């Protein structure tokens, strides 16, 4: 993280120091907007000032409504608005379909599987219509609709509070239902995913639920097309247990996939038909 240019000198008079502070705060907003998050340590190093100075800057920017404070730093407001499920359904359609087809072939008739909310997992639910007998528990309206008339698929609807943006259920009622069940496999969606922090979501309530979902299953899969890898658009994170599998599409760049391999994550790269394409060269 580097500012575009060095700020005006803060060693001169009062006017110069004020100018330098204004410049630095504008740059902090720019950096937070471009990266999604900005930590106190990174900002102090970038501007060659103390952590206390940065904390005062963040407090001022928060008071002005330009940033939101997070643990250890800040995030930009409104720079990464969460898209609705309707907006996401049409994005990367071929990639999502390929991921869903591969994921469906992992499910064995007679299993009990858990499906997250989201467009890619919803595509998987459609593919599972022909895998029977099967028990599917889900927090997503899209999956419920896809399986509603699949007679040999027993569907458990994990109700709770509906998030209209994601068309999924969250909250204590959803969590209470989950705690009474275990699963052979869970398929999780993600706003983004990184090798070091796990799944990134817009709200902490979502990440708490995803962590619980992962704990209740023997096998954990994260379905995320290429543009979701390595991004950090929000401040809420779900940590994943060891041994999880990332399923992505063959549009993923080598640099985006490499951190997952290095972290010991199993990575499956598939083409639009759901066939394993292998890691990108």
PDB file of C-alpha atoms in Angstrom:
ATOM      1  CA  UNK A   1       0.000   0.000   0.000  1.00  0.00           C
ATOM      2  CA  UNK A   2       1.527   3.277  -1.152  1.00  0.00           C
ATOM      3  CA  UNK A   3       0.110   6.777  -1.523  1.00  0.00           C
ATOM      4  CA  UNK A   4       0.267   8.202  -5.034  1.00  0.00           C
ATOM      5  CA  UNK A   5       2.757  10.905  -4.047  1.00  0.00           C
ATOM      6  CA  UNK A   6       4.401  12.237  -0.919  1.00  0.00           C
ATOM      7  CA  UNK A   7       2.200  14.576   1.127  1.00  0.00           C
ATOM      8  CA  UNK A   8       3.042  18.211   1.738  1.00  0.00           C
ATOM      9  CA  UNK A   9       5.616  18.662   4.472  1.00  0.00           C
ATOM     10  CA  UNK A  10       4.315  18.526   8.036  1.00  0.00           C
ATOM     11  CA  UNK A  11       7.479  19.952   9.493  1.00  0.00           C
ATOM     12  CA  UNK A  12       6.749  23.550   8.489  1.00  0.00           C
ATOM     13  CA  UNK A  13       4.207  25.974   9.902  1.00  0.00           C
ATOM     14  CA  UNK A  14       0.661  25.342  11.029  1.00  0.00           C
ATOM     15  CA  UNK A  15      -0.718  25.871   7.509  1.00  0.00           C
ATOM     16  CA  UNK A  16       1.681  23.302   6.084  1.00  0.00           C
ATOM     17  CA  UNK A  17       0.806  20.751   8.765  1.00  0.00           C
ATOM     18  CA  UNK A  18      -2.924  21.201   8.152  1.00  0.00           C
ATOM     19  CA  UNK A  19      -2.384  20.798   4.418  1.00  0.00           C
ATOM     20  CA  UNK A  20      -0.406  17.613   5.044  1.00  0.00           C
ATOM     21  CA  UNK A  21      -3.138  16.214   7.288  1.00  0.00           C
ATOM     22  CA  UNK A  22      -5.833  16.954   4.723  1.00  0.00           C
ATOM     23  CA  UNK A  23      -3.784  15.300   1.987  1.00  0.00           C
ATOM     24  CA  UNK A  24      -3.115  12.247   4.133  1.00  0.00           C
ATOM     25  CA  UNK A  25      -6.788  11.815   4.997  1.00  0.00           C
ATOM     26  CA  UNK A  26      -7.807  12.064   1.352  1.00  0.00           C
ATOM     27  CA  UNK A  27      -5.228   9.413   0.516  1.00  0.00           C
ATOM     28  CA  UNK A  28      -6.472   7.191   3.335  1.00  0.00           C
ATOM     29  CA  UNK A  29      -9.982   7.319   1.870  1.00  0.00           C
ATOM     30  CA  UNK A  30      -8.603   6.565  -1.603  1.00  0.00           C
ATOM     31  CA  UNK A  31      -6.603   3.587  -0.365  1.00  0.00           C
ATOM     32  CA  UNK A  32      -9.487   2.193   1.661  1.00  0.00           C
ATOM     33  CA  UNK A  33     -11.739   2.539  -1.368  1.00  0.00           C
ATOM     34  CA  UNK A  34      -9.329   0.760  -3.700  1.00  0.00           C
ATOM     35  CA  UNK A  35      -8.473  -2.118  -1.354  1.00  0.00           C
ATOM     36  CA  UNK A  36     -11.661  -2.422   0.667  1.00  0.00           C
ATOM     37  CA  UNK A  37      -9.762  -2.334   3.965  1.00  0.00           C
ATOM     38  CA  UNK A  38      -6.956  -0.254   5.425  1.00  0.00           C
ATOM     39  CA  UNK A  39      -5.038  -1.227   8.567  1.00  0.00           C
ATOM     40  CA  UNK A  40      -3.455   1.222  11.007  1.00  0.00           C
ATOM     41  CA  UNK A  41      -0.051  -0.428  10.619  1.00  0.00           C
ATOM     42  CA  UNK A  42      -0.076  -0.295   6.820  1.00  0.00           C
ATOM     43  CA  UNK A  43      -1.189   3.323   6.776  1.00  0.00           C
ATOM     44  CA  UNK A  44       1.382   4.416   9.348  1.00  0.00           C
ATOM     45  CA  UNK A  45       4.123   2.813   7.256  1.00  0.00           C
ATOM     46  CA  UNK A  46       2.845   4.260   3.988  1.00  0.00           C
ATOM     47  CA  UNK A  47       2.728   7.833   5.299  1.00  0.00           C
ATOM     48  CA  UNK A  48       5.698   7.562   7.667  1.00  0.00           C
ATOM     49  CA  UNK A  49       3.718   8.771  10.678  1.00  0.00           C
ATOM     50  CA  UNK A  50       2.875   7.191  14.017  1.00  0.00           C
ATOM     51  CA  UNK A  51      -0.016   4.796  14.585  1.00  0.00           C
ATOM     52  CA  UNK A  52      -1.536   7.392  16.924  1.00  0.00           C
ATOM     53  CA  UNK A  53      -1.619   9.928  14.083  1.00  0.00           C
ATOM     54  CA  UNK A  54      -3.392   7.435  11.834  1.00  0.00           C
ATOM     55  CA  UNK A  55      -5.917   6.609  14.554  1.00  0.00           C
ATOM     56  CA  UNK A  56      -6.733  10.315  14.876  1.00  0.00           C
ATOM     57  CA  UNK A  57      -7.147  10.518  11.094  1.00  0.00           C
ATOM     58  CA  UNK A  58      -9.480   7.502  11.105  1.00  0.00           C
ATOM     59  CA  UNK A  59     -11.503   8.947  13.981  1.00  0.00           C
ATOM     60  CA  UNK A  60     -11.917  12.200  12.050  1.00  0.00           C
ATOM     61  CA  UNK A  61     -12.889  10.428   8.820  1.00  0.00           C
ATOM     62  CA  UNK A  62     -15.349   8.223  10.696  1.00  0.00           C
ATOM     63  CA  UNK A  63     -16.916  11.278  12.333  1.00  0.00           C
ATOM     64  CA  UNK A  64     -17.289  12.810   8.861  1.00  0.00           C
ATOM     65  CA  UNK A  65     -19.035   9.662   7.654  1.00  0.00           C
ATOM     66  CA  UNK A  66     -16.361   8.850   5.065  1.00  0.00           C
ATOM     67  CA  UNK A  67     -15.034   5.620   6.607  1.00  0.00           C
ATOM     68  CA  UNK A  68     -16.270   2.891   8.934  1.00  0.00           C
ATOM     69  CA  UNK A  69     -13.941   1.760  11.713  1.00  0.00           C
ATOM     70  CA  UNK A  70     -12.995  -1.913  11.894  1.00  0.00           C
ATOM     71  CA  UNK A  71     -10.802  -3.810  14.319  1.00  0.00           C
ATOM     72  CA  UNK A  72      -7.301  -2.495  13.612  1.00  0.00           C
ATOM     73  CA  UNK A  73      -8.212  -0.189  10.770  1.00  0.00           C
ATOM     74  CA  UNK A  74     -11.058   1.094   8.621  1.00  0.00           C
ATOM     75  CA  UNK A  75     -13.103   0.293   5.558  1.00  0.00           C
ATOM     76  CA  UNK A  76     -14.594   2.530   2.910  1.00  0.00           C
ATOM     77  CA  UNK A  77     -18.296   3.284   3.032  1.00  0.00           C
ATOM     78  CA  UNK A  78     -20.401   2.496  -0.037  1.00  0.00           C
ATOM     79  CA  UNK A  79     -17.327   1.711  -2.137  1.00  0.00           C
ATOM     80  CA  UNK A  80     -18.241  -1.979  -2.282  1.00  0.00           C
ATOM     81  CA  UNK A  81     -22.014  -2.126  -2.175  1.00  0.00           C
ATOM     82  CA  UNK A  82     -23.283  -5.674  -1.838  1.00  0.00           C
ATOM     83  CA  UNK A  83     -25.019  -6.728  -5.070  1.00  0.00           C
ATOM     84  CA  UNK A  84     -28.411  -8.395  -4.851  1.00  0.00           C
ATOM     85  CA  UNK A  85     -28.965 -12.017  -5.881  1.00  0.00           C
ATOM     86  CA  UNK A  86     -30.897 -10.779  -8.918  1.00  0.00           C
ATOM     87  CA  UNK A  87     -27.826  -8.835 -10.033  1.00  0.00           C
ATOM     88  CA  UNK A  88     -25.489 -11.771  -9.471  1.00  0.00           C
ATOM     89  CA  UNK A  89     -27.483 -14.489 -11.204  1.00  0.00           C
ATOM     90  CA  UNK A  90     -26.469 -13.276 -14.659  1.00  0.00           C
ATOM     91  CA  UNK A  91     -22.783 -12.742 -13.791  1.00  0.00           C
ATOM     92  CA  UNK A  92     -20.234 -15.352 -14.935  1.00  0.00           C
ATOM     93  CA  UNK A  93     -23.077 -17.672 -15.919  1.00  0.00           C
ATOM     94  CA  UNK A  94     -20.942 -20.223 -17.789  1.00  0.00           C
ATOM     95  CA  UNK A  95     -18.380 -20.381 -14.976  1.00  0.00           C
ATOM     96  CA  UNK A  96     -21.064 -20.910 -12.339  1.00  0.00           C
ATOM     97  CA  UNK A  97     -22.719 -23.622 -14.387  1.00  0.00           C
ATOM     98  CA  UNK A  98     -19.435 -25.501 -14.773  1.00  0.00           C
ATOM     99  CA  UNK A  99     -18.708 -25.242 -11.048  1.00  0.00           C
ATOM    100  CA  UNK A 100     -22.231 -26.466 -10.242  1.00  0.00           C
ATOM    101  CA  UNK A 101     -21.939 -29.439 -12.601  1.00  0.00           C
ATOM    102  CA  UNK A 102     -18.660 -30.593 -11.057  1.00  0.00           C
ATOM    103  CA  UNK A 103     -20.014 -30.136  -7.531  1.00  0.00           C
ATOM    104  CA  UNK A 104     -23.163 -32.140  -8.309  1.00  0.00           C
ATOM    105  CA  UNK A 105     -21.047 -35.110  -9.431  1.00  0.00           C
ATOM    106  CA  UNK A 106     -19.434 -35.257  -5.982  1.00  0.00           C
ATOM    107  CA  UNK A 107     -22.772 -35.956  -4.321  1.00  0.00           C
ATOM    108  CA  UNK A 108     -23.718 -39.617  -3.922  1.00  0.00           C
ATOM    109  CA  UNK A 109     -27.319 -40.795  -3.850  1.00  0.00           C
ATOM    110  CA  UNK A 110     -28.474 -41.342  -0.293  1.00  0.00           C
ATOM    111  CA  UNK A 111     -26.328 -38.575   1.195  1.00  0.00           C
ATOM    112  CA  UNK A 112     -27.465 -35.622   3.262  1.00  0.00           C
ATOM    113  CA  UNK A 113     -26.033 -32.352   1.980  1.00  0.00           C
ATOM    114  CA  UNK A 114     -26.222 -28.729   3.066  1.00  0.00           C
ATOM    115  CA  UNK A 115     -26.562 -25.889   0.571  1.00  0.00           C
ATOM    116  CA  UNK A 116     -25.778 -22.246   1.290  1.00  0.00           C
ATOM    117  CA  UNK A 117     -27.638 -19.328  -0.248  1.00  0.00           C
ATOM    118  CA  UNK A 118     -26.281 -17.704  -3.428  1.00  0.00           C
ATOM    119  CA  UNK A 119     -26.416 -17.929  -7.199  1.00  0.00           C
ATOM    120  CA  UNK A 120     -23.693 -20.566  -7.719  1.00  0.00           C
ATOM    121  CA  UNK A 121     -25.073 -22.829  -5.005  1.00  0.00           C
ATOM    122  CA  UNK A 122     -28.517 -22.269  -6.487  1.00  0.00           C
ATOM    123  CA  UNK A 123     -27.177 -23.567  -9.803  1.00  0.00           C
ATOM    124  CA  UNK A 124     -25.897 -26.629  -7.934  1.00  0.00           C
ATOM    125  CA  UNK A 125     -29.365 -27.229  -6.472  1.00  0.00           C
ATOM    126  CA  UNK A 126     -30.759 -27.339 -10.006  1.00  0.00           C
ATOM    127  CA  UNK A 127     -28.166 -29.973 -10.965  1.00  0.00           C
ATOM    128  CA  UNK A 128     -29.059 -32.091  -7.910  1.00  0.00           C
ATOM    129  CA  UNK A 129     -32.640 -32.562  -9.077  1.00  0.00           C
ATOM    130  CA  UNK A 130     -31.546 -35.780 -10.784  1.00  0.00           C
ATOM    131  CA  UNK A 131     -29.541 -37.208  -7.868  1.00  0.00           C
ATOM    132  CA  UNK A 132     -31.895 -39.344  -5.816  1.00  0.00           C
ATOM    133  CA  UNK A 133     -32.703 -40.363  -3.237  1.00  0.00           C
ATOM    134  CA  UNK A 134     -31.163 -37.361  -1.513  1.00  0.00           C
ATOM    135  CA  UNK A 135     -31.719 -35.165   1.524  1.00  0.00           C
ATOM    136  CA  UNK A 136     -30.914 -31.485   1.052  1.00  0.00           C
ATOM    137  CA  UNK A 137     -30.990 -28.860   3.798  1.00  0.00           C
ATOM    138  CA  UNK A 138     -30.659 -25.281   2.646  1.00  0.00           C
ATOM    139  CA  UNK A 139     -30.729 -21.666   3.770  1.00  0.00           C
ATOM    140  CA  UNK A 140     -31.327 -20.361   0.239  1.00  0.00           C
ATOM    141  CA  UNK A 141     -34.622 -19.560  -1.447  1.00  0.00           C
ATOM    142  CA  UNK A 142     -33.088 -20.256  -4.866  1.00  0.00           C
ATOM    143  CA  UNK A 143     -32.250 -23.824  -3.846  1.00  0.00           C
ATOM    144  CA  UNK A 144     -35.694 -24.344  -2.331  1.00  0.00           C
ATOM    145  CA  UNK A 145     -37.328 -23.238  -5.572  1.00  0.00           C
ATOM    146  CA  UNK A 146     -35.026 -25.419  -7.681  1.00  0.00           C
ATOM    147  CA  UNK A 147     -35.848 -28.535  -5.644  1.00  0.00           C
ATOM    148  CA  UNK A 148     -39.500 -27.834  -4.866  1.00  0.00           C
ATOM    149  CA  UNK A 149     -40.844 -30.344  -7.420  1.00  0.00           C
ATOM    150  CA  UNK A 150     -37.988 -32.899  -7.246  1.00  0.00           C
ATOM    151  CA  UNK A 151     -40.035 -35.724  -5.728  1.00  0.00           C
ATOM    152  CA  UNK A 152     -37.123 -37.981  -4.730  1.00  0.00           C
ATOM    153  CA  UNK A 153     -35.214 -35.156  -3.013  1.00  0.00           C
ATOM    154  CA  UNK A 154     -36.216 -34.562   0.586  1.00  0.00           C
ATOM    155  CA  UNK A 155     -35.798 -30.854   1.355  1.00  0.00           C
ATOM    156  CA  UNK A 156     -35.251 -29.375   4.812  1.00  0.00           C
ATOM    157  CA  UNK A 157     -35.828 -25.612   4.800  1.00  0.00           C
ATOM    158  CA  UNK A 158     -33.692 -23.891   7.441  1.00  0.00           C
ATOM    159  CA  UNK A 159     -35.805 -20.858   8.187  1.00  0.00           C
ATOM    160  CA  UNK A 160     -34.902 -17.727  10.073  1.00  0.00           C
ATOM    161  CA  UNK A 161     -34.583 -14.084   9.123  1.00  0.00           C
ATOM    162  CA  UNK A 162     -34.629 -13.503   5.371  1.00  0.00           C
ATOM    163  CA  UNK A 163     -31.835 -11.339   3.935  1.00  0.00           C
ATOM    164  CA  UNK A 164     -33.510  -9.832   0.889  1.00  0.00           C
ATOM    165  CA  UNK A 165     -30.228  -9.087  -0.906  1.00  0.00           C
ATOM    166  CA  UNK A 166     -28.961 -12.681  -0.786  1.00  0.00           C
ATOM    167  CA  UNK A 167     -32.380 -14.403  -0.675  1.00  0.00           C
ATOM    168  CA  UNK A 168     -31.063 -16.512   2.209  1.00  0.00           C
ATOM    169  CA  UNK A 169     -32.010 -17.121   5.818  1.00  0.00           C
ATOM    170  CA  UNK A 170     -29.760 -16.107   8.722  1.00  0.00           C
ATOM    171  CA  UNK A 171     -30.047 -15.577  12.458  1.00  0.00           C
ATOM    172  CA  UNK A 172     -30.600 -17.580  15.642  1.00  0.00           C
ATOM    173  CA  UNK A 173     -33.484 -19.663  14.296  1.00  0.00           C
ATOM    174  CA  UNK A 174     -31.382 -20.806  11.338  1.00  0.00           C
ATOM    175  CA  UNK A 175     -28.449 -21.587  13.634  1.00  0.00           C
ATOM    176  CA  UNK A 176     -30.646 -23.533  16.064  1.00  0.00           C
ATOM    177  CA  UNK A 177     -31.929 -25.731  13.217  1.00  0.00           C
ATOM    178  CA  UNK A 178     -28.408 -26.350  11.922  1.00  0.00           C
ATOM    179  CA  UNK A 179     -27.129 -27.446  15.320  1.00  0.00           C
ATOM    180  CA  UNK A 180     -29.573 -30.377  15.270  1.00  0.00           C
ATOM    181  CA  UNK A 181     -28.200 -31.840  12.022  1.00  0.00           C
ATOM    182  CA  UNK A 182     -24.983 -33.135  10.488  1.00  0.00           C
ATOM    183  CA  UNK A 183     -24.142 -33.476   6.802  1.00  0.00           C
ATOM    184  CA  UNK A 184     -21.985 -35.489   4.429  1.00  0.00           C
ATOM    185  CA  UNK A 185     -21.124 -32.361   2.455  1.00  0.00           C
ATOM    186  CA  UNK A 186     -21.686 -28.625   2.603  1.00  0.00           C
ATOM    187  CA  UNK A 187     -21.429 -26.295  -0.374  1.00  0.00           C
ATOM    188  CA  UNK A 188     -20.789 -22.666   0.544  1.00  0.00           C
ATOM    189  CA  UNK A 189     -21.041 -19.555  -1.570  1.00  0.00           C
ATOM    190  CA  UNK A 190     -18.922 -16.448  -1.015  1.00  0.00           C
ATOM    191  CA  UNK A 191     -18.808 -12.766  -1.864  1.00  0.00           C
ATOM    192  CA  UNK A 192     -15.066 -13.415  -2.061  1.00  0.00           C
ATOM    193  CA  UNK A 193     -12.546 -15.859  -0.624  1.00  0.00           C
ATOM    194  CA  UNK A 194      -8.873 -15.651   0.327  1.00  0.00           C
ATOM    195  CA  UNK A 195      -6.360 -18.302   1.315  1.00  0.00           C
ATOM    196  CA  UNK A 196      -5.459 -16.671   4.630  1.00  0.00           C
ATOM    197  CA  UNK A 197      -8.775 -15.381   5.991  1.00  0.00           C
ATOM    198  CA  UNK A 198     -11.410 -17.576   4.359  1.00  0.00           C
ATOM    199  CA  UNK A 199     -14.793 -16.346   3.164  1.00  0.00           C
ATOM    200  CA  UNK A 200     -15.510 -12.613   3.016  1.00  0.00           C
ATOM    201  CA  UNK A 201     -19.098 -11.411   3.416  1.00  0.00           C
ATOM    202  CA  UNK A 202     -20.943  -8.146   3.905  1.00  0.00           C
ATOM    203  CA  UNK A 203     -22.239  -8.926   7.398  1.00  0.00           C
ATOM    204  CA  UNK A 204     -20.940 -10.726  10.468  1.00  0.00           C
ATOM    205  CA  UNK A 205     -24.226 -12.610  10.775  1.00  0.00           C
ATOM    206  CA  UNK A 206     -23.497 -14.297   7.457  1.00  0.00           C
ATOM    207  CA  UNK A 207     -19.989 -15.340   8.448  1.00  0.00           C
ATOM    208  CA  UNK A 208     -21.129 -16.762  11.789  1.00  0.00           C
ATOM    209  CA  UNK A 209     -23.654 -18.906   9.933  1.00  0.00           C
ATOM    210  CA  UNK A 210     -21.119 -20.126   7.361  1.00  0.00           C
ATOM    211  CA  UNK A 211     -18.698 -21.166  10.111  1.00  0.00           C
ATOM    212  CA  UNK A 212     -21.450 -23.188  11.769  1.00  0.00           C
ATOM    213  CA  UNK A 213     -22.398 -24.766   8.444  1.00  0.00           C
ATOM    214  CA  UNK A 214     -18.788 -25.821   7.878  1.00  0.00           C
ATOM    215  CA  UNK A 215     -18.537 -27.346  11.363  1.00  0.00           C
ATOM    216  CA  UNK A 216     -21.593 -29.536  10.788  1.00  0.00           C
ATOM    217  CA  UNK A 217     -20.288 -31.248   7.626  1.00  0.00           C
ATOM    218  CA  UNK A 218     -17.651 -33.889   6.894  1.00  0.00           C
ATOM    219  CA  UNK A 219     -16.603 -32.289   3.591  1.00  0.00           C
ATOM    220  CA  UNK A 220     -16.540 -28.523   2.972  1.00  0.00           C
ATOM    221  CA  UNK A 221     -16.594 -26.981  -0.510  1.00  0.00           C
ATOM    222  CA  UNK A 222     -16.454 -23.288  -1.359  1.00  0.00           C
ATOM    223  CA  UNK A 223     -17.883 -22.512  -4.803  1.00  0.00           C
ATOM    224  CA  UNK A 224     -16.349 -19.294  -6.122  1.00  0.00           C
ATOM    225  CA  UNK A 225     -15.748 -18.225  -9.697  1.00  0.00           C
ATOM    226  CA  UNK A 226     -12.466 -16.597 -10.688  1.00  0.00           C
ATOM    227  CA  UNK A 227     -13.308 -12.958 -10.003  1.00  0.00           C
ATOM    228  CA  UNK A 228     -13.991 -13.742  -6.323  1.00  0.00           C
ATOM    229  CA  UNK A 229     -10.530 -15.076  -5.533  1.00  0.00           C
ATOM    230  CA  UNK A 230      -8.262 -12.972  -3.331  1.00  0.00           C
ATOM    231  CA  UNK A 231     -10.627 -10.005  -3.019  1.00  0.00           C
ATOM    232  CA  UNK A 232     -11.389  -8.294   0.311  1.00  0.00           C
ATOM    233  CA  UNK A 233     -14.452  -6.100  -0.351  1.00  0.00           C
ATOM    234  CA  UNK A 234     -15.945  -6.294   3.153  1.00  0.00           C
ATOM    235  CA  UNK A 235     -14.856  -6.568   6.767  1.00  0.00           C
ATOM    236  CA  UNK A 236     -16.618  -9.766   7.911  1.00  0.00           C
ATOM    237  CA  UNK A 237     -14.802 -13.100   7.620  1.00  0.00           C
ATOM    238  CA  UNK A 238     -15.674 -16.776   8.074  1.00  0.00           C
ATOM    239  CA  UNK A 239     -12.745 -18.982   9.014  1.00  0.00           C
ATOM    240  CA  UNK A 240     -12.794 -22.422   7.439  1.00  0.00           C
ATOM    241  CA  UNK A 241     -11.653 -25.745   8.928  1.00  0.00           C
ATOM    242  CA  UNK A 242      -8.572 -27.514   7.596  1.00  0.00           C
ATOM    243  CA  UNK A 243      -9.172 -29.696   4.571  1.00  0.00           C
ATOM    244  CA  UNK A 244     -11.699 -27.550   2.706  1.00  0.00           C
ATOM    245  CA  UNK A 245     -11.930 -27.545  -1.082  1.00  0.00           C
ATOM    246  CA  UNK A 246     -12.060 -24.499  -3.353  1.00  0.00           C
ATOM    247  CA  UNK A 247     -13.922 -25.030  -6.628  1.00  0.00           C
ATOM    248  CA  UNK A 248     -13.347 -22.332  -9.238  1.00  0.00           C
ATOM    249  CA  UNK A 249     -13.375 -21.927 -13.008  1.00  0.00           C
ATOM    250  CA  UNK A 250     -10.618 -22.030 -15.603  1.00  0.00           C
ATOM    251  CA  UNK A 251     -10.635 -18.244 -15.917  1.00  0.00           C
ATOM    252  CA  UNK A 252      -8.683 -18.044 -12.654  1.00  0.00           C
ATOM    253  CA  UNK A 253      -5.216 -16.523 -13.025  1.00  0.00           C
ATOM    254  CA  UNK A 254      -2.206 -18.493 -11.711  1.00  0.00           C
ATOM    255  CA  UNK A 255      -1.414 -15.743  -9.225  1.00  0.00           C
ATOM    256  CA  UNK A 256      -4.931 -15.916  -7.807  1.00  0.00           C
ATOM    257  CA  UNK A 257      -4.843 -19.686  -7.309  1.00  0.00           C
ATOM    258  CA  UNK A 258      -1.269 -20.003  -6.007  1.00  0.00           C
ATOM    259  CA  UNK A 259      -1.942 -18.724  -2.437  1.00  0.00           C
ATOM    260  CA  UNK A 260      -4.576 -21.426  -1.939  1.00  0.00           C
ATOM    261  CA  UNK A 261      -2.170 -24.163  -3.021  1.00  0.00           C
ATOM    262  CA  UNK A 262       0.488 -22.711  -0.724  1.00  0.00           C
ATOM    263  CA  UNK A 263      -1.962 -22.745   2.200  1.00  0.00           C
ATOM    264  CA  UNK A 264      -2.736 -26.429   1.680  1.00  0.00           C
ATOM    265  CA  UNK A 265      -6.224 -25.882   0.282  1.00  0.00           C
ATOM    266  CA  UNK A 266      -7.427 -28.437  -2.254  1.00  0.00           C
ATOM    267  CA  UNK A 267      -8.171 -26.485  -5.448  1.00  0.00           C
ATOM    268  CA  UNK A 268     -10.357 -27.834  -8.240  1.00  0.00           C
ATOM    269  CA  UNK A 269     -10.416 -25.842 -11.493  1.00  0.00           C
ATOM    270  CA  UNK A 270     -13.199 -26.723 -13.929  1.00  0.00           C
ATOM    271  CA  UNK A 271     -14.333 -25.713 -17.382  1.00  0.00           C
ATOM    272  CA  UNK A 272     -17.821 -24.639 -18.441  1.00  0.00           C
ATOM    273  CA  UNK A 273     -18.945 -28.274 -18.717  1.00  0.00           C
ATOM    274  CA  UNK A 274     -17.787 -29.119 -15.218  1.00  0.00           C
ATOM    275  CA  UNK A 275     -14.746 -31.121 -16.261  1.00  0.00           C
ATOM    276  CA  UNK A 276     -11.537 -30.718 -14.294  1.00  0.00           C
ATOM    277  CA  UNK A 277      -9.261 -28.378 -16.217  1.00  0.00           C
ATOM    278  CA  UNK A 278      -6.304 -28.582 -13.844  1.00  0.00           C
ATOM    279  CA  UNK A 279      -4.513 -25.633 -12.258  1.00  0.00           C
ATOM    280  CA  UNK A 280      -3.762 -22.742 -14.633  1.00  0.00           C
ATOM    281  CA  UNK A 281      -0.243 -22.655 -16.055  1.00  0.00           C
TER     282      UNK A 281
END
